[in-house]
Amino acid sequence: MSNPELPHTLNPSSHPGPSNPSPSPHQPPQNDLRNLRNKVALVTGGGSGIGRATAIVLAERGAAVVVADINAEAAKEVAADLAARGLEAVSVAADVSDEEQIRRMTATAVTAFGGLDILHNNAALLSPDVLARDRSITEIDGELFARVLRVNVLGYTLSAKHAIPHMLARGGGVIVNTSSAAGIQAELVRPMYGTSKAAILGLTRSIATQYGKQGIRAVGVAPGVVLTPALSDNLTPEQQLGLTRHTLTPRVGTPEDIAYLVAFLASDEAGYITGTTISVDGGFTSHFATYCEELTAAELASVETRIVPPPVVAEGPLTQPAVR
């Protein structure tokens, strides 16, 4: 794997890490949109979709960001765009199914910025050929399922394994794991994906429990329907309407909806939140299954007229299913 792209103004000492990662409740942190200054963040799956949006928001909030992705060019493009805006970012190619690549990925943060404070575990195996074979329990291929778990579960676990020692050296840190609404409620398809995302709920609790007293928080985020531009291009208006009917908000989600929550959870303002998973799904998982049947014709018509398209965000080919 090639060396990461490092910015010319690199100065690891400029990111000393938090002197007090858990501020006293009697001294609440200031409300500052640059509230991640002096923090170093690592985002896996950062080349597109939710990961890309999160890398951008974290950098805008002041963090130095390592953009990691199996697609080296996509990661490099995100980091270059941030650097062109005067923000601190480097890229690294990493396949999170390979522990040696994970070790080098986390070491990149230390080499580039002097440490690591924030890990957003977001990479997932979402290739169309895998999703096409994730249909029924009786049709599961054991080797393919093992591959899904190696990326979606073991990849998160090993990333935390290699990140935690660096966080402990800085006095604490935050790990945010991307789960999914599919890990909370079952679908008629994708049992392998849903099972892998359900495992993230337990992993998040385990990390929080084992390392909370040492200043490390772990929180999960569970996105619902996240309509990326690429996904929007591949859904008919009827399909979009069907998804929106089950969402309590007037629109479905965007990658930025997830990114803003991750940025908050990574900040000191969220210092008392750990060991839980927060749904970011517009109420998708909050209501009775009969919700749509109970809507009146007028309400359904209102839903159809209130579909709000997501903001245009440039990204690569479709890599995400309807429910992230």
CSV table of C-alpha atoms in Angstrom, one decimal:
chain,number,residue,atom,x,y,z
A,1,MET,CA,0.0,0.0,0.0
A,2,SER,CA,1.4,3.4,-0.9
A,3,ASN,CA,2.2,6.0,1.8
A,4,PRO,CA,-0.7,8.4,2.7
A,5,GLU,CA,-0.8,11.8,1.1
A,6,LEU,CA,0.4,14.2,3.8
A,7,PRO,CA,-0.2,18.0,3.8
A,8,HIS,CA,2.8,20.3,3.5
A,9,THR,CA,1.9,22.1,6.7
A,10,LEU,CA,2.0,19.0,8.8
A,11,ASN,CA,2.7,19.6,12.5
A,12,PRO,CA,1.8,16.8,14.9
A,13,SER,CA,2.4,18.9,17.9
A,14,SER,CA,-0.5,21.2,16.8
A,15,HIS,CA,-2.9,18.4,17.7
A,16,PRO,CA,-2.0,17.6,21.4
A,17,GLY,CA,-5.3,16.0,22.2
A,18,PRO,CA,-7.8,16.9,24.9
A,19,SER,CA,-6.3,17.7,28.3
A,20,ASN,CA,-9.7,16.8,29.8
A,21,PRO,CA,-11.8,14.6,27.5
A,22,SER,CA,-14.8,14.6,29.9
A,23,PRO,CA,-15.4,18.2,30.9
A,24,SER,CA,-17.0,18.8,34.3
A,25,PRO,CA,-20.8,19.3,34.2
A,26,HIS,CA,-20.1,22.5,36.1
A,27,GLN,CA,-18.0,23.8,33.3
A,28,PRO,CA,-20.1,23.0,30.1
A,29,PRO,CA,-18.2,23.3,26.9
A,30,GLN,CA,-18.8,26.4,24.7
A,31,ASN,CA,-21.2,26.1,21.8
A,32,ASP,CA,-18.6,26.5,19.0
A,33,LEU,CA,-18.9,25.2,15.4
A,34,ARG,CA,-15.1,24.7,15.5
A,35,ASN,CA,-15.5,22.5,18.6
A,36,LEU,CA,-13.3,19.7,17.3
A,37,ARG,CA,-10.1,21.8,17.1
A,38,ASN,CA,-7.0,19.9,18.3
A,39,LYS,CA,-8.8,16.6,17.7
A,40,VAL,CA,-7.7,14.0,15.2
A,41,ALA,CA,-10.3,11.9,13.5
A,42,LEU,CA,-10.2,8.7,11.4
A,43,VAL,CA,-13.1,7.9,9.1
A,44,THR,CA,-13.4,4.5,7.4
A,45,GLY,CA,-15.4,4.3,4.2
A,46,GLY,CA,-14.6,8.0,3.9
A,47,GLY,CA,-14.5,8.1,0.1
A,48,SER,CA,-18.2,8.3,-0.5
A,49,GLY,CA,-21.7,8.6,1.0
A,50,ILE,CA,-22.0,8.9,4.8
A,51,GLY,CA,-18.2,8.6,5.3
A,52,ARG,CA,-17.5,11.4,2.9
A,53,ALA,CA,-20.0,13.7,4.4
A,54,THR,CA,-18.7,12.9,7.9
A,55,ALA,CA,-15.1,13.6,6.9
A,56,ILE,CA,-16.1,16.9,5.5
A,57,VAL,CA,-18.2,18.0,8.6
A,58,LEU,CA,-15.5,16.9,11.0
A,59,ALA,CA,-12.9,18.9,9.1
A,60,GLU,CA,-15.2,21.9,9.0
A,61,ARG,CA,-15.6,21.6,12.8
A,62,GLY,CA,-11.8,21.9,13.2
A,63,ALA,CA,-10.6,18.2,13.3
A,64,ALA,CA,-7.6,17.0,11.4
A,65,VAL,CA,-9.1,14.1,9.4
A,66,VAL,CA,-7.7,10.8,8.0
A,67,VAL,CA,-9.9,9.7,5.1
A,68,ALA,CA,-9.6,5.9,4.8
A,69,ASP,CA,-11.3,3.9,2.0
A,70,ILE,CA,-10.7,0.8,0.0
A,71,ASN,CA,-11.0,3.1,-3.0
A,72,ALA,CA,-7.7,4.9,-2.7
A,73,GLU,CA,-8.6,7.5,-5.4
A,74,ALA,CA,-11.9,8.4,-3.8
A,75,ALA,CA,-10.2,8.9,-0.4
A,76,LYS,CA,-7.5,11.0,-2.0
A,77,GLU,CA,-10.1,13.2,-3.7
A,78,VAL,CA,-12.0,13.9,-0.5
A,79,ALA,CA,-8.7,14.7,1.3
A,80,ALA,CA,-7.5,16.9,-1.5
A,81,ASP,CA,-10.8,18.8,-1.6
A,82,LEU,CA,-10.6,19.5,2.1
A,83,ALA,CA,-6.9,20.6,1.9
A,84,ALA,CA,-7.8,22.9,-1.0
A,85,ARG,CA,-10.2,24.6,1.4
A,86,GLY,CA,-7.5,25.1,4.0
A,87,LEU,CA,-8.6,22.2,6.2
A,88,GLU,CA,-6.3,19.5,7.5
A,89,ALA,CA,-6.8,16.1,5.9
A,90,VAL,CA,-4.8,13.1,4.6
A,91,SER,CA,-5.9,10.0,2.8
A,92,VAL,CA,-5.0,6.4,3.2
A,93,ALA,CA,-6.0,3.3,1.2
A,94,ALA,CA,-7.3,0.6,3.6
A,95,ASP,CA,-9.3,-2.6,3.3
A,96,VAL,CA,-10.7,-3.2,6.8
A,97,SER,CA,-11.0,-6.9,6.2
A,98,ASP,CA,-7.1,-7.0,6.5
A,99,GLU,CA,-5.8,-6.3,10.0
A,100,GLU,CA,-2.3,-5.3,8.8
A,101,GLN,CA,-4.0,-2.6,6.7
A,102,ILE,CA,-6.0,-1.5,9.7
A,103,ARG,CA,-2.8,-1.2,11.8
A,104,ARG,CA,-1.2,1.0,9.1
A,105,MET,CA,-4.4,3.0,8.8
A,106,THR,CA,-4.5,4.0,12.4
A,107,ALA,CA,-0.7,4.5,12.4
A,108,THR,CA,-1.3,7.1,9.7
A,109,ALA,CA,-3.2,9.3,12.1
A,110,VAL,CA,-0.3,9.2,14.6
A,111,THR,CA,2.3,9.8,11.9
A,112,ALA,CA,0.4,12.6,10.3
A,113,PHE,CA,-1.2,14.4,13.2
A,114,GLY,CA,0.5,13.1,16.4
A,115,GLY,CA,-2.4,10.9,17.8
A,116,LEU,CA,-6.0,9.8,17.4
A,117,ASP,CA,-9.1,11.1,19.3
A,118,ILE,CA,-12.0,10.0,17.1
A,119,LEU,CA,-12.8,6.9,15.1
A,120,HIS,CA,-15.8,6.7,12.9
A,121,ASN,CA,-16.2,3.0,11.9
A,122,ASN,CA,-18.3,3.4,8.8
A,123,ALA,CA,-16.9,1.0,6.1
A,124,ALA,CA,-19.2,-1.7,5.0
A,125,LEU,CA,-19.5,-4.4,2.3
A,126,LEU,CA,-22.2,-3.0,0.1
A,127,SER,CA,-21.1,-4.1,-3.4
A,128,PRO,CA,-24.1,-4.8,-5.7
A,129,ASP,CA,-22.9,-8.4,-6.3
A,130,VAL,CA,-23.0,-9.1,-2.6
A,131,LEU,CA,-26.3,-7.5,-2.0
A,132,ALA,CA,-27.8,-9.4,-4.9
A,133,ARG,CA,-26.9,-12.7,-3.2
A,134,ASP,CA,-28.2,-11.5,0.2
A,135,ARG,CA,-31.7,-12.7,-0.2
A,136,SER,CA,-32.9,-15.6,1.9
A,137,ILE,CA,-31.7,-17.5,5.0
A,138,THR,CA,-32.0,-20.8,3.0
A,139,GLU,CA,-29.9,-19.4,0.2
A,140,ILE,CA,-27.0,-18.0,2.3
A,141,ASP,CA,-23.5,-18.9,1.1
A,142,GLY,CA,-21.3,-19.5,4.2
A,143,GLU,CA,-18.2,-18.1,2.6
A,144,LEU,CA,-19.9,-15.0,1.5
A,145,PHE,CA,-21.5,-14.5,4.9
A,146,ALA,CA,-18.0,-14.8,6.5
A,147,ARG,CA,-16.8,-12.1,4.1
A,148,VAL,CA,-19.7,-9.8,5.1
A,149,LEU,CA,-18.9,-10.3,8.8
A,150,ARG,CA,-15.2,-9.8,8.3
A,151,VAL,CA,-15.8,-6.4,6.9
A,152,ASN,CA,-18.9,-5.2,8.7
A,153,VAL,CA,-18.1,-6.6,12.2
A,154,LEU,CA,-14.5,-7.8,12.5
A,155,GLY,CA,-13.3,-4.7,10.6
A,156,TYR,CA,-15.0,-2.4,13.1
A,157,THR,CA,-13.6,-4.5,16.0
A,158,LEU,CA,-10.1,-4.5,14.7
A,159,SER,CA,-10.2,-0.8,13.9
A,160,ALA,CA,-11.2,-0.2,17.5
A,161,LYS,CA,-8.5,-2.6,18.7
A,162,HIS,CA,-5.8,-0.6,17.0
A,163,ALA,CA,-7.3,2.9,17.7
A,164,ILE,CA,-7.9,2.5,21.5
A,165,PRO,CA,-4.3,2.4,22.6
A,166,HIS,CA,-3.6,5.7,20.7
A,167,MET,CA,-6.7,7.2,22.4
A,168,LEU,CA,-5.6,6.0,25.8
A,169,ALA,CA,-2.3,7.7,25.2
A,170,ARG,CA,-4.2,11.0,24.7
A,171,GLY,CA,-6.4,10.6,27.8
A,172,GLY,CA,-9.5,9.3,26.0
A,173,GLY,CA,-11.4,9.4,22.8
A,174,VAL,CA,-14.6,8.6,21.0
A,175,ILE,CA,-15.6,5.7,18.7
A,176,VAL,CA,-18.7,6.1,16.6
A,177,ASN,CA,-20.0,3.0,14.9
A,178,THR,CA,-22.4,3.0,12.0
A,179,SER,CA,-25.0,0.4,12.5
A,180,SER,CA,-28.3,0.5,10.5
A,181,ALA,CA,-32.1,0.5,10.9
A,182,ALA,CA,-31.7,-3.0,9.3
A,183,GLY,CA,-29.8,-4.0,12.5
A,184,ILE,CA,-32.7,-3.0,14.7
A,185,GLN,CA,-35.6,-4.3,12.6
A,186,ALA,CA,-35.6,-7.1,10.1
A,187,GLU,CA,-36.2,-6.8,6.3
A,188,LEU,CA,-37.6,-9.5,4.0
A,189,VAL,CA,-34.2,-9.6,2.4
A,190,ARG,CA,-30.6,-8.9,3.4
A,191,PRO,CA,-30.3,-11.3,6.4
A,192,MET,CA,-26.5,-11.2,6.2
A,193,TYR,CA,-26.3,-7.4,6.2
A,194,GLY,CA,-28.9,-7.0,8.9
A,195,THR,CA,-27.2,-9.5,11.2
A,196,SER,CA,-23.9,-7.8,10.8
A,197,LYS,CA,-25.4,-4.5,11.7
A,198,ALA,CA,-27.2,-5.9,14.7
A,199,ALA,CA,-23.8,-7.1,15.9
A,200,ILE,CA,-22.6,-3.5,16.0
A,201,LEU,CA,-25.1,-2.7,18.7
A,202,GLY,CA,-23.4,-5.2,21.0
A,203,LEU,CA,-19.8,-4.2,20.0
A,204,THR,CA,-20.6,-0.6,20.8
A,205,ARG,CA,-21.9,-1.5,24.3
A,206,SER,CA,-18.8,-3.7,24.9
A,207,ILE,CA,-16.3,-0.9,24.0
A,208,ALA,CA,-18.2,1.6,26.1
A,209,THR,CA,-18.3,-0.8,29.1
A,210,GLN,CA,-14.6,-1.8,29.0
A,211,TYR,CA,-13.0,1.5,28.4
A,212,GLY,CA,-15.5,4.1,29.8
A,213,LYS,CA,-13.6,4.7,33.0
A,214,GLN,CA,-10.5,5.3,30.9
A,215,GLY,CA,-12.1,8.2,29.1
A,216,ILE,CA,-13.3,6.4,25.9
A,217,ARG,CA,-16.9,6.7,24.8
A,218,ALA,CA,-18.5,4.5,22.2
A,219,VAL,CA,-21.8,5.4,20.5
A,220,GLY,CA,-23.6,3.8,17.6
A,221,VAL,CA,-25.6,5.6,14.9
A,222,ALA,CA,-28.3,3.7,13.0
A,223,PRO,CA,-29.3,5.4,9.7
A,224,GLY,CA,-32.6,4.7,8.0
A,225,VAL,CA,-33.4,5.6,4.4
A,226,VAL,CA,-30.4,7.7,3.3
A,227,LEU,CA,-31.1,9.0,-0.2
A,228,THR,CA,-27.7,9.7,-1.8
A,229,PRO,CA,-27.8,11.3,-5.3
A,230,ALA,CA,-26.6,8.0,-6.7
A,231,LEU,CA,-29.4,6.1,-5.0
A,232,SER,CA,-31.9,8.8,-6.1
A,233,ASP,CA,-30.9,8.2,-9.7
A,234,ASN,CA,-31.7,4.5,-9.3
A,235,LEU,CA,-35.1,4.8,-7.6
A,236,THR,CA,-38.3,5.4,-9.5
A,237,PRO,CA,-40.7,8.1,-8.1
A,238,GLU,CA,-42.9,5.3,-6.9
A,239,GLN,CA,-40.1,3.7,-4.9
A,240,GLN,CA,-39.1,7.0,-3.4
A,241,LEU,CA,-42.8,7.6,-2.4
A,242,GLY,CA,-43.0,4.1,-0.8
A,243,LEU,CA,-40.0,4.8,1.4
A,244,THR,CA,-41.2,8.3,2.3
A,245,ARG,CA,-44.6,7.0,3.4
A,246,HIS,CA,-42.9,5.0,6.2
A,247,THR,CA,-40.7,8.0,7.3
A,248,LEU,CA,-42.4,10.4,9.7
A,249,THR,CA,-40.5,13.4,8.4
A,250,PRO,CA,-41.5,15.1,5.1
A,251,ARG,CA,-38.3,13.8,3.5
A,252,VAL,CA,-35.9,10.9,3.7
A,253,GLY,CA,-32.3,11.3,4.9
A,254,THR,CA,-29.1,12.6,3.5
A,255,PRO,CA,-25.5,11.7,4.3
A,256,GLU,CA,-25.2,15.1,6.0
A,257,ASP,CA,-28.0,14.1,8.5
A,258,ILE,CA,-25.7,11.3,9.7
A,259,ALA,CA,-22.6,13.4,9.6
A,260,TYR,CA,-23.9,16.2,11.8
A,261,LEU,CA,-24.8,13.6,14.5
A,262,VAL,CA,-21.4,12.0,14.3
A,263,ALA,CA,-19.8,15.4,14.7
A,264,PHE,CA,-21.9,16.1,17.8
A,265,LEU,CA,-21.2,12.7,19.3
A,266,ALA,CA,-17.5,13.2,18.7
A,267,SER,CA,-17.5,16.5,20.6
A,268,ASP,CA,-17.2,17.2,24.3
A,269,GLU,CA,-20.8,18.5,24.3
A,270,ALA,CA,-21.8,14.8,24.0
A,271,GLY,CA,-19.5,13.8,26.9
A,272,TYR,CA,-22.3,12.0,28.8
A,273,ILE,CA,-23.5,9.9,25.9
A,274,THR,CA,-22.0,6.4,25.6
A,275,GLY,CA,-22.9,2.7,25.3
A,276,THR,CA,-26.0,3.4,23.2
A,277,THR,CA,-27.1,3.5,19.5
A,278,ILE,CA,-29.1,6.5,18.2
A,279,SER,CA,-31.5,6.0,15.3
A,280,VAL,CA,-31.3,8.6,12.6
A,281,ASP,CA,-34.1,7.5,10.4
A,282,GLY,CA,-36.9,10.1,10.4
A,283,GLY,CA,-39.0,7.9,12.6
A,284,PHE,CA,-38.8,5.0,10.2
A,285,THR,CA,-38.4,2.5,13.1
A,286,SER,CA,-40.7,4.2,15.6
A,287,HIS,CA,-44.2,3.4,14.6
A,288,PHE,CA,-46.6,0.5,14.2
A,289,ALA,CA,-46.5,-1.5,11.1
A,290,THR,CA,-50.0,-0.4,10.3
A,291,TYR,CA,-48.9,3.3,10.1
A,292,CYS,CA,-49.3,3.6,6.3
A,293,GLU,CA,-52.6,1.7,6.3
A,294,GLU,CA,-54.0,4.2,8.8
A,295,LEU,CA,-53.0,7.3,6.8
A,296,THR,CA,-56.0,8.9,5.0
A,297,ALA,CA,-56.0,9.4,1.3
A,298,ALA,CA,-55.5,13.1,1.8
A,299,GLU,CA,-52.5,12.4,4.1
A,300,LEU,CA,-50.9,10.1,1.5
A,301,ALA,CA,-51.4,12.7,-1.2
A,302,SER,CA,-49.7,15.2,1.1
A,303,VAL,CA,-46.7,12.9,1.5
A,304,GLU,CA,-46.4,12.7,-2.2
A,305,THR,CA,-46.3,16.4,-2.6
A,306,ARG,CA,-43.8,16.9,0.2
A,307,ILE,CA,-41.0,14.6,-1.0
A,308,VAL,CA,-37.9,16.8,-0.7
A,309,PRO,CA,-34.9,15.7,-2.7
A,310,PRO,CA,-31.5,15.6,-1.0
A,311,PRO,CA,-28.9,18.3,-1.7
A,312,VAL,CA,-26.7,17.6,-4.6
A,313,VAL,CA,-23.5,16.0,-3.3
A,314,ALA,CA,-20.9,14.8,-5.8
A,315,GLU,CA,-19.9,11.2,-5.2
A,316,GLY,CA,-19.0,7.9,-6.9
A,317,PRO,CA,-21.1,5.0,-8.1
A,318,LEU,CA,-24.0,3.7,-6.1
A,319,THR,CA,-22.6,1.7,-3.1
A,320,GLN,CA,-25.5,1.9,-0.6
A,321,PRO,CA,-28.9,0.2,-0.3
A,322,ALA,CA,-32.0,2.1,0.5
A,323,VAL,CA,-31.7,1.5,4.2
A,324,ARG,CA,-28.1,2.1,5.2
